[in-house]
DNA sequence: CCCTAGGGGTCAAAGGTCTC
DNA sequence: GGAGACCTTTGACCCCTAGG
């Protein structure tokens, strides 16, 4: 140490020369701090709070607040030294570098004050790097424009119907087992809520209408499954539908129970172990929703960015627990898998004539672009058989170069964000009402109704 | 008394201590792993893992004073973590949450420092409350034994055949377009390599044989796709098979090209944009491999832990780039989707009699538990039609309570870890040789051959 | 009985804040 | 923009205890 001593007063003789910015040439090594030891002799008996240390500042003889940077000093000299070193200030003495530095005159010559700081034993090495700020600027995190609060609000808005009926039948044993019709009914409700949910996300509303439709269709089955899994978290061996019906694992319908069992085992169980939070759920849903590989997407890059933002939000919401982010993302493959099985069951039931599939379900879940009430599009039978969310009609057409443009004449009817109340046909307060089949046109805003027939999803937007 | 400082500060903290709801909700005990220890178990050979040596703080690389709260760390990071958890601080990064945290800069961003504490394995549950010592709960089990170096070696061992032929035909234009037979041929090779790869992972070898078979079957199609995607990274609009044939997007076989197009678009492109590294690839493959939801798994929890270790390894390998970990994991759903389509194509081709599917392919890709040369198992036709990796025969039987025990009399022939050279029927040096069909029994180790007929996968183990 | 690892606490001296 | 009174954070250092 004492390297400064070696470079001792060599060049510092002319009075006008500015201090070397890096302070390496300073000769002030003749440290003679007098009162440094006094304080150590003093017992702690002095109850004076702050500048209790009985010493004096070895630079200006003000009351010292302790040792700073190597010298007993006051707060003023401490701050002065730190600022000088941090900003690498180069001061000049206007006189002959012999200025008096005391409590009253210490601000009259910075050059001489700094020189005295060094002489008193302050070392510039003791000044640290700038640190993080302490103050609290509560600004939301997030990379882009997506924010957790918006996502949480969107999520909350789609639950308002349920929560409005306070604690609606919390007793599971009192709930009725869902028939196939009840399941379809619930699915329709949830799909409509999904549309509502999406419309609460401004970034979604700014996409072209075709992209909006494509996104809504792309992973709707996964959203259904994810939603039902989450709703069922508090219960054991039971799936709770949105319309308050239940599906027991060992229910009457083997096809239904099969899917239910997988939901419970592969989704509910891990979700429960993770004890997923609302924020996490909101992010996960958004990640699933903004699917950049969704076929026919015009703004694929935008969607990719949105998904990126969502996954970074999730990462940030989970960083306290190592591995949690990954575990949450790793729920997506099984979710997709279960969703697939659900769609397959649907297809099968429709093929076997066991159920009439509503047009909304047909369009969103089965991926078919049907006009309401119109017949099935011809020529897609084999594709239905080997249905696959991605290889459905849309993508197949795409890959075969048979791209069929989605109807674009409905742009005018798109309501970017629901202004006040959701303008959607509402959820029934009592379950069991088929709110869509045959009864929907009347409930729709007239400007949409005028354009009938249109694919169902378009009418919801 | 010296309480002065604290008593003064009592009222001034509120603006900093913002309530972060997620902060208090984390209790998540089940997945507590300490992969931080993995590196202590492995030689220093891995160049990938920083935080390597045991004497360094895994947060800031200062000298560590021991393990604190679950991570080897210095006193500074220890104190920082305790204070942060105790006071429930919610920090904000002023930049983009990518701050470097090292000895010099660790105080520049508390958000990033705390985040790194968590990522390094610190757990807030380990911070005890004032003077009140709870159980000193030794972390006991759970030590992550998986290491990147082992995974990299396993990966390298399955490439040795290819790299032994130096730069084998780097000119793509000189390569031949694959016929359907060539594709099958390549798939078989790659599946055998997958078995070899798995056998290089000690943790895999310690699993019961039925679990090993189940894992090998579960996501084999995804491994094929992932491998081919990676192999094709350097090329444009072309899929490069393992046996050096190529599949152009606009090839003669529309069914094949369809899958190829998706591979290129949904996998090759993002992988190329990410510029995936060897370590990342190795982790990703392992994550896919250890699929805890795989039907019929006995040691499901063990597999889940292994996957957890793998995903934490990947997280650590990618932490420098924000969002990278998530983007990599988000490749898995499309990978699964493409794999599904591949399997569907296979099913279809077999149904239409366009190709004879080898028994290995049948077992591993189509999920059927067939004895070599035996006829198709009856009664699964409808299930084949709606094939689904999870809902395939095995799971269906399971769910229907028709669990068919896998043959367990082959335990004795299992070779835990390949001692020297892989003891598998080797890859042909020249392509086009069908090494499996009708010609395999002669190539197998005799003790396996004596037990014929057995499912193909068992014989490989 | 002692030793050690990893909990807990302390407080000098860094840092930052904010009004003149 | 600087000065400096005032408050927070950091981390080296030490104590304590259970498990070996």
Coordinates of N, CA and C (backbone and C1' of nucleotides) in Angstrom, one line a residue, chain D residues 5-19:
Chain D
dA5 P -24.3 19.5 8.3 O5' -25.7 19.1 9.0 C5' -26.9 19.8 8.8 C4' -28.1 18.9 8.7 C3' -28.2 17.8 9.7 O3' -29.6 17.7 10.1 C1' -28.3 16.8 7.6
dC6 P -30.0 16.7 11.3 O5' -30.5 15.4 10.4 C5' -31.5 15.6 9.4 C4' -31.8 14.3 8.8 C3' -31.8 13.1 9.7 O3' -32.9 12.2 9.4 C1' -30.5 12.6 7.9
dC7 P -33.5 11.2 10.5 O5' -33.6 9.9 9.6 C5' -34.4 9.8 8.4 C4' -33.8 8.8 7.5 C3' -33.7 7.4 8.1 O3' -34.5 6.4 7.4 C1' -31.8 8.0 6.9
dT8 P -34.5 4.9 7.8 O5' -33.7 4.3 6.7 C5' -33.9 4.6 5.3 C4' -33.1 3.7 4.4 C3' -33.2 2.2 4.7 O3' -33.2 1.5 3.5 C1' -30.9 3.0 4.8
dT9 P -33.2 -0.1 3.5 O5' -31.7 -0.4 3.1 C5' -31.1 0.2 2.1 C4' -29.7 -0.4 1.8 C3' -29.6 -1.9 1.9 O3' -28.9 -2.3 0.8 C1' -28.1 -0.9 3.4
dT10 P -28.6 -3.8 0.6 O5' -27.1 -4.0 1.0 C5' -26.1 -3.0 0.6 C4' -24.8 -3.2 1.2 C3' -24.3 -4.6 1.3 O3' -23.0 -4.7 0.8 C1' -24.1 -3.5 3.4
dG11 P -22.5 -6.2 0.3 O5' -21.6 -6.7 1.5 C5' -20.5 -5.9 1.9 C4' -20.0 -6.3 3.2 C3' -19.8 -7.8 3.3 O3' -18.7 -8.1 4.1 C1' -21.2 -7.1 5.1
dA12 P -17.5 -8.9 3.5 O5' -16.4 -8.8 4.7 C5' -15.9 -7.6 5.1 C4' -15.8 -7.5 6.6 C3' -15.1 -8.8 7.3 O3' -14.3 -8.3 8.3 C1' -17.3 -8.5 8.2
dC13 P -13.4 -9.4 9.1 O5' -14.2 -9.7 10.4 C5' -14.7 -8.6 11.1 C4' -15.6 -9.1 12.2 C3' -15.2 -10.5 12.8 O3' -15.1 -10.3 14.2 C1' -17.5 -10.5 12.3
dC14 P -14.4 -11.5 15.1 O5' -15.6 -11.9 16.1 C5' -16.4 -10.9 16.7 C4' -17.7 -11.5 17.1 C3' -17.6 -12.9 17.7 O3' -18.2 -12.9 19.0 C1' -19.3 -12.8 16.1
dC15 P -18.0 -14.2 19.9 O5' -19.6 -14.6 20.2 C5' -20.5 -13.6 20.3 C4' -21.9 -14.2 20.4 C3' -22.0 -15.5 21.1 O3' -23.2 -15.6 21.9 C1' -22.7 -15.9 18.9
dC16 P -23.4 -16.8 22.8 O5' -24.3 -17.8 21.9 C5' -25.6 -17.3 21.4 C4' -26.3 -18.4 20.7 C3' -26.3 -19.7 21.5 O3' -27.6 -20.2 21.5 C1' -25.5 -20.0 19.3
dT17 P -27.9 -21.5 22.5 O5' -28.1 -22.7 21.5 C5' -29.0 -22.5 20.4 C4' -28.9 -23.7 19.4 C3' -28.7 -25.1 20.1 O3' -29.6 -25.9 19.5 C1' -27.0 -24.7 18.5
dA18 P -30.1 -27.3 20.2 O5' -30.3 -28.3 19.0 C5' -30.7 -27.8 17.8 C4' -30.1 -28.6 16.6 C3' -30.1 -30.1 16.9 O3' -30.3 -30.8 15.7 C1' -27.9 -29.3 16.6
dG19 P -30.6 -32.3 15.7 O5' -29.4 -32.9 14.8 C5' -29.0 -32.2 13.7 C4' -27.6 -32.7 13.2 C3' -27.4 -34.2 13.4 O3' -26.7 -34.7 12.2 C1' -25.7 -33.1 14.5

